[in-house]
XYZ file of C-alpha atoms in Angstrom:
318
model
C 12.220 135.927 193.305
C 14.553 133.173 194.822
C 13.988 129.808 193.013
C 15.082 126.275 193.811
C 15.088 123.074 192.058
C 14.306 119.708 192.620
C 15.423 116.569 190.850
C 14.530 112.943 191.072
C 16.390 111.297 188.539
C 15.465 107.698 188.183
C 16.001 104.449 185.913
C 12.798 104.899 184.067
C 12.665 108.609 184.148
C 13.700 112.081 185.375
C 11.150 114.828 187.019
C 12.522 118.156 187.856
C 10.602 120.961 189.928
C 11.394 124.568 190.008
C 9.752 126.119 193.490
C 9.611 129.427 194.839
C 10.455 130.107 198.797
C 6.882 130.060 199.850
C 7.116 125.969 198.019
C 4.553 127.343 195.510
C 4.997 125.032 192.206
C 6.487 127.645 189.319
C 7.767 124.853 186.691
C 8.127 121.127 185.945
C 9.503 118.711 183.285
C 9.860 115.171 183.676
C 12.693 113.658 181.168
C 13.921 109.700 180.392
C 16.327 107.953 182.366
C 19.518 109.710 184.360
C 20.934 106.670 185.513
C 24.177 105.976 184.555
C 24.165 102.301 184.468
C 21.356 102.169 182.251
C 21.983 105.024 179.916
C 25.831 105.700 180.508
C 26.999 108.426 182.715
C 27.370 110.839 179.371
C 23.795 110.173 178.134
C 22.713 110.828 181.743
C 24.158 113.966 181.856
C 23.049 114.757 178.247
C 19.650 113.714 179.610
C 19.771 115.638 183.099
C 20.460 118.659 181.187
C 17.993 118.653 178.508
C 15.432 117.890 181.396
C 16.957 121.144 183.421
C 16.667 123.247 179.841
C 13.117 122.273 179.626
C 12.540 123.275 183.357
C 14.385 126.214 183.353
C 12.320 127.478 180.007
C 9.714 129.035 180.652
C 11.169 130.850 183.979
C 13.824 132.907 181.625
C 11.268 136.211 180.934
C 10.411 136.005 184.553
C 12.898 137.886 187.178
C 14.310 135.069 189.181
C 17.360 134.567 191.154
C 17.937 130.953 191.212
C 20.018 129.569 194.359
C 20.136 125.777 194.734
C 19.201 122.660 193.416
C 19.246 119.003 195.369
C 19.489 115.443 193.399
C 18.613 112.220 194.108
C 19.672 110.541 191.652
C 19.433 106.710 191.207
C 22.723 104.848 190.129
C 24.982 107.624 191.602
C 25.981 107.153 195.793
C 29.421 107.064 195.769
C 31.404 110.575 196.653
C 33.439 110.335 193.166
C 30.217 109.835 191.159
C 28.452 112.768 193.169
C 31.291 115.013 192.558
C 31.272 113.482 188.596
C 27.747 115.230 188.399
C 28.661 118.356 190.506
C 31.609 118.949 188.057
C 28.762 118.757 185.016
C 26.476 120.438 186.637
C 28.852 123.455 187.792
C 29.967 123.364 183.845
C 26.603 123.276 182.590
C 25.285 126.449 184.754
C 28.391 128.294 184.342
C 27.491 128.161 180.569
C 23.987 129.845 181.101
C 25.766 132.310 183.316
C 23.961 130.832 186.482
C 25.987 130.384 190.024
C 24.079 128.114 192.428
C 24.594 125.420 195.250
C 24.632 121.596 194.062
C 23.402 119.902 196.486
C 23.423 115.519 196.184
C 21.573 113.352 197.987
C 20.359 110.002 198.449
C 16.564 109.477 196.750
C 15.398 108.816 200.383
C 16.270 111.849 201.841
C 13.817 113.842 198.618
C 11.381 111.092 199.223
C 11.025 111.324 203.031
C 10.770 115.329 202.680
C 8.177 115.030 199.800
C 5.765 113.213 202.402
C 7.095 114.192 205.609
C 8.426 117.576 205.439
C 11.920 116.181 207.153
C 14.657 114.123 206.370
C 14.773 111.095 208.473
C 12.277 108.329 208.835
C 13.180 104.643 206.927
C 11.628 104.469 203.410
C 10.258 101.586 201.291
C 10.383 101.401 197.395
C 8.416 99.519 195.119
C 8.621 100.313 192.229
C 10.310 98.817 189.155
C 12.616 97.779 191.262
C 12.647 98.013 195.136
C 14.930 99.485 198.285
C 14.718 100.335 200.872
C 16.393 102.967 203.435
C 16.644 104.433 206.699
C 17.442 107.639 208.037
C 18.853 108.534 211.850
C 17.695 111.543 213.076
C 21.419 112.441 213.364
C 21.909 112.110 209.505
C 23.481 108.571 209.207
C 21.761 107.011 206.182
C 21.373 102.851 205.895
C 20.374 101.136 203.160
C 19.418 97.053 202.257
C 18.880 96.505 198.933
C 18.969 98.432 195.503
C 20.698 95.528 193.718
C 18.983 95.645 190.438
C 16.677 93.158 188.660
C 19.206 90.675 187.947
C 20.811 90.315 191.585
C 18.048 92.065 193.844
C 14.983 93.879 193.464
C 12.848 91.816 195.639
C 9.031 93.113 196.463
C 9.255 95.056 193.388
C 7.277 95.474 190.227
C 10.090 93.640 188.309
C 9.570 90.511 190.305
C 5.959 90.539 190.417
C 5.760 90.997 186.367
C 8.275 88.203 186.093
C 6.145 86.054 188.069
C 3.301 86.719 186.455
C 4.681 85.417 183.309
C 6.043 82.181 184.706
C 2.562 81.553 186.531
C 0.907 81.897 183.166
C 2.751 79.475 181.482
C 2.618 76.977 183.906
C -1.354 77.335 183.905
C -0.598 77.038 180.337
C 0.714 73.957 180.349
C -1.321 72.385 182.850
C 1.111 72.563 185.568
C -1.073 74.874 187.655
C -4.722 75.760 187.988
C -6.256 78.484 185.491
C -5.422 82.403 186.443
C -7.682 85.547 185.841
C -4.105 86.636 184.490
C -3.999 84.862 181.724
C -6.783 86.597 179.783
C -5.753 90.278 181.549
C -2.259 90.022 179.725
C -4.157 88.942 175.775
C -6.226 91.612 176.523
C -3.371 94.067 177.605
C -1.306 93.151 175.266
C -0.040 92.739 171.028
C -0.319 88.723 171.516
C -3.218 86.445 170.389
C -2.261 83.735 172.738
C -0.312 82.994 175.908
C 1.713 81.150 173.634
C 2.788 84.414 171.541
C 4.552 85.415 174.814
C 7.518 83.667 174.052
C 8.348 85.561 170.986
C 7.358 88.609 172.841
C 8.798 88.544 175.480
C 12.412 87.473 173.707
C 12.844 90.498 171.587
C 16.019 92.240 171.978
C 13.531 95.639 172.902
C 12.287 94.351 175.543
C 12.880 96.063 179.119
C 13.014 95.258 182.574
C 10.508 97.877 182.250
C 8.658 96.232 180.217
C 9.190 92.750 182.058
C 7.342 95.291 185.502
C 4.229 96.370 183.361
C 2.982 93.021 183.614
C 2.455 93.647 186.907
C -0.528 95.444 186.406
C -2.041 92.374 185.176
C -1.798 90.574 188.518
C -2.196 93.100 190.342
C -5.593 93.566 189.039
C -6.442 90.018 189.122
C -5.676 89.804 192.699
C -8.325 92.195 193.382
C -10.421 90.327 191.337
C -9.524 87.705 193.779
C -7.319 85.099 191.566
C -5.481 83.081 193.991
C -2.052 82.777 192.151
C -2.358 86.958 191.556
C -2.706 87.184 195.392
C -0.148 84.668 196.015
C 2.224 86.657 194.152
C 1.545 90.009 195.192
C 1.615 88.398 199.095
C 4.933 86.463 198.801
C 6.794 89.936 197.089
C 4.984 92.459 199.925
C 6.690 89.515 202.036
C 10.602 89.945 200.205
C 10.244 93.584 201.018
C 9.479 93.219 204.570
C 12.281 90.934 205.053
C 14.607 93.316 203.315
C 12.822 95.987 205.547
C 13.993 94.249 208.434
C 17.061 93.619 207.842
C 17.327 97.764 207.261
C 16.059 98.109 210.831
C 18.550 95.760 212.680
C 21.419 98.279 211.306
C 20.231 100.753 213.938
C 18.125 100.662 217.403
C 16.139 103.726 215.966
C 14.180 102.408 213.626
C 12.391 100.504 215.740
C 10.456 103.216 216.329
C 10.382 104.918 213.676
C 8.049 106.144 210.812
C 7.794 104.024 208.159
C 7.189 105.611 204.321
C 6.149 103.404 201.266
C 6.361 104.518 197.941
C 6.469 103.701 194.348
C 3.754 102.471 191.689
C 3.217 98.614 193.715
C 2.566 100.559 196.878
C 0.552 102.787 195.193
C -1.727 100.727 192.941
C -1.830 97.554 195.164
C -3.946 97.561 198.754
C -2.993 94.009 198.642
C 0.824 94.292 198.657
C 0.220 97.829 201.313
C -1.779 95.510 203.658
C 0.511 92.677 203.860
C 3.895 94.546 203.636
C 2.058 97.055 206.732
C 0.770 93.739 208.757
C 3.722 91.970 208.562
C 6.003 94.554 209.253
C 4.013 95.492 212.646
C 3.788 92.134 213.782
C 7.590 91.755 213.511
C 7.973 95.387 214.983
C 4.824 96.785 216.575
C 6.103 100.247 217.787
C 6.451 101.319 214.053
C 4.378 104.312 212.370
C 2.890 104.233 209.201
C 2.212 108.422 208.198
C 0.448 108.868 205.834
C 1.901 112.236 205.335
C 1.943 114.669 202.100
C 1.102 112.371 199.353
C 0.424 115.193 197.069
C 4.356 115.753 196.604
C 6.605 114.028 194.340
C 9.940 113.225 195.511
C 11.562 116.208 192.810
C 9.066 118.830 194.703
C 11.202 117.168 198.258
C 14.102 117.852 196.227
C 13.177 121.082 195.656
C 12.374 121.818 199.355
C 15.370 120.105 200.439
C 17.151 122.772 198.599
C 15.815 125.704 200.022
C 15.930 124.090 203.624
C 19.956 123.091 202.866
C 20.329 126.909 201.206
C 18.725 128.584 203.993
C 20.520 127.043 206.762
C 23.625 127.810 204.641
C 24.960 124.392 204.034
C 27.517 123.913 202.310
C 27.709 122.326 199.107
C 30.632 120.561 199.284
C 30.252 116.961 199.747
């Protein structure tokens, strides 16, 4: 039985799928964080292979001949920092007695196959953080954002956490009216008061991870109808589109093309889907919202991305 693997390794954590050639599901693991700049490029590595270990597992008293495996990997794009993984990864396999194709590519490129079965298409991510990416049908990947929470992450669940904390305190202090927020976070959270958040929020633990969870908090009190909650969640849907569009004037294509959003905001938020989806079509109306194969996570595109690559005998080699 052939067997290919998918990975989407990510800032906040790492999900791996093993597939067969029919794309039945045979294994997955999902792992912490394999990006470099958070963890270190060792402790990603350390990381990536504990996470294919895990995978890999319960596969071993099965017959299996396993072929390829694709990456997306956040925090690696550059050829030297692909072929800095490839060189583990060939290591790594060559220890288990395993010979297999690497393939690496973008997190778009899993993502778009995940929900549309094909590589090209522009893609949209809220999550955490945010970016966003496009695709020509000929292969030539763009890209507008991905700058991190401290120099980018616009429309993402970073910024709308962060904002929920400063719109707090402000109603706190008088500043601005009462929020529905206010109340959601005591209730969410280890604090007695809105004025505990300072010490909270200022211990050397705390995440940009941690910083997005808040986000749930507005996100709910926007649908609860809280005016600053919705004035947040509109404003970031609103950074994203303008990122968005910038994307789009990098190439006549995408235009026209189909547009994918994913991540937790998109997800959880009809709010920010509605006025990131309005806005965008008003700016470019002959765009295409699919709503595609939801069911799939961007490791099980990964995974198919491998066995389309392996089948059509690409080469590895970057």
């Amino acid at each position: 039985m052939e067997i290919f693997i998918g990975v989407d390794g990510g800032g906040t954590k790492t999900e791996a799928t093993a597939i067969n050639s029919a794309g039945e599901v045979l294994s997955r693991f999902t792992g912490g964080s394999t990006n470099p700049y958070i963890v270190t490029f060792d402790k990603a590595m350390e990381e990536l292979q504990t996470v294919l270990d895990e995978l890999l597992s319960p596969l071993f008293n099965k017959s299996f001949l396993l072929t390829s495996i694709c990456l997306g990997m956040s925090g690696i794009s550059s050829v030297e920092e692909r072929q800095h993984v490839q060189s583990h990864l060939r290591s790594y396999f060559r220890q288990r007695q395993l010979s297999l194709r690497i393939y690496m590519r973008s997190e778009a490129e899993i993502s778009l196959m995940a929900v549309l079965g094909r590589q090209h298409g522009i893609l949209a991510i809220s999550g955490t953080g945010s970016n966003t990416y496009g695709i020509t049908q000929s292969g030539d990947i763009h890209r507008v954002g991905g700058w991190g929470h401290l120099l980018g992450d616009e429309g993402s669940g970073y910024q709308i956490g962060l904002q929920t904390l400063k719109s707090v305190i402000k109603s706190h202090e008088g500043i601005t009216p009462p929020t529905l927020m206010s109340s959601r976070i005591v209730a969410a959270y280890p604090i007695r008061h809105i004025t505990d958040l300072k010490s909270y929020i200022y211990q050397p633990a705390i995440t940009k991870q941690d910083i997005a969870s808040f986000a749930r908090c507005c996100i709910e009190a926007a649908d609860a109808g809280d005016e600053t909650a919705l004035r947040i969640i509109r404003q970031q849907a609103e950074e994203l589109a303008d990122t968005t569009c910038a994307l789009i004037r990098q190439n006549a294509e995408f235009a026209e093309s189909e547009l994918v959003g994913i991540g937790s905001i998109f997800k959880h938020s009809r709010w920010f889907r509605e006025t990131y989806s309005s806005l965008m079509l008003t700016r470019y109306p002959l765009l295409r919202f699919p709503e595609g194969n939801r069911e799939r996570t961007p490791a099980q595109g990964g995974a198919l991305l491998a066995c389309k690559l392996f089948t059509d005998g690409v080469s590895d080699l970057l």
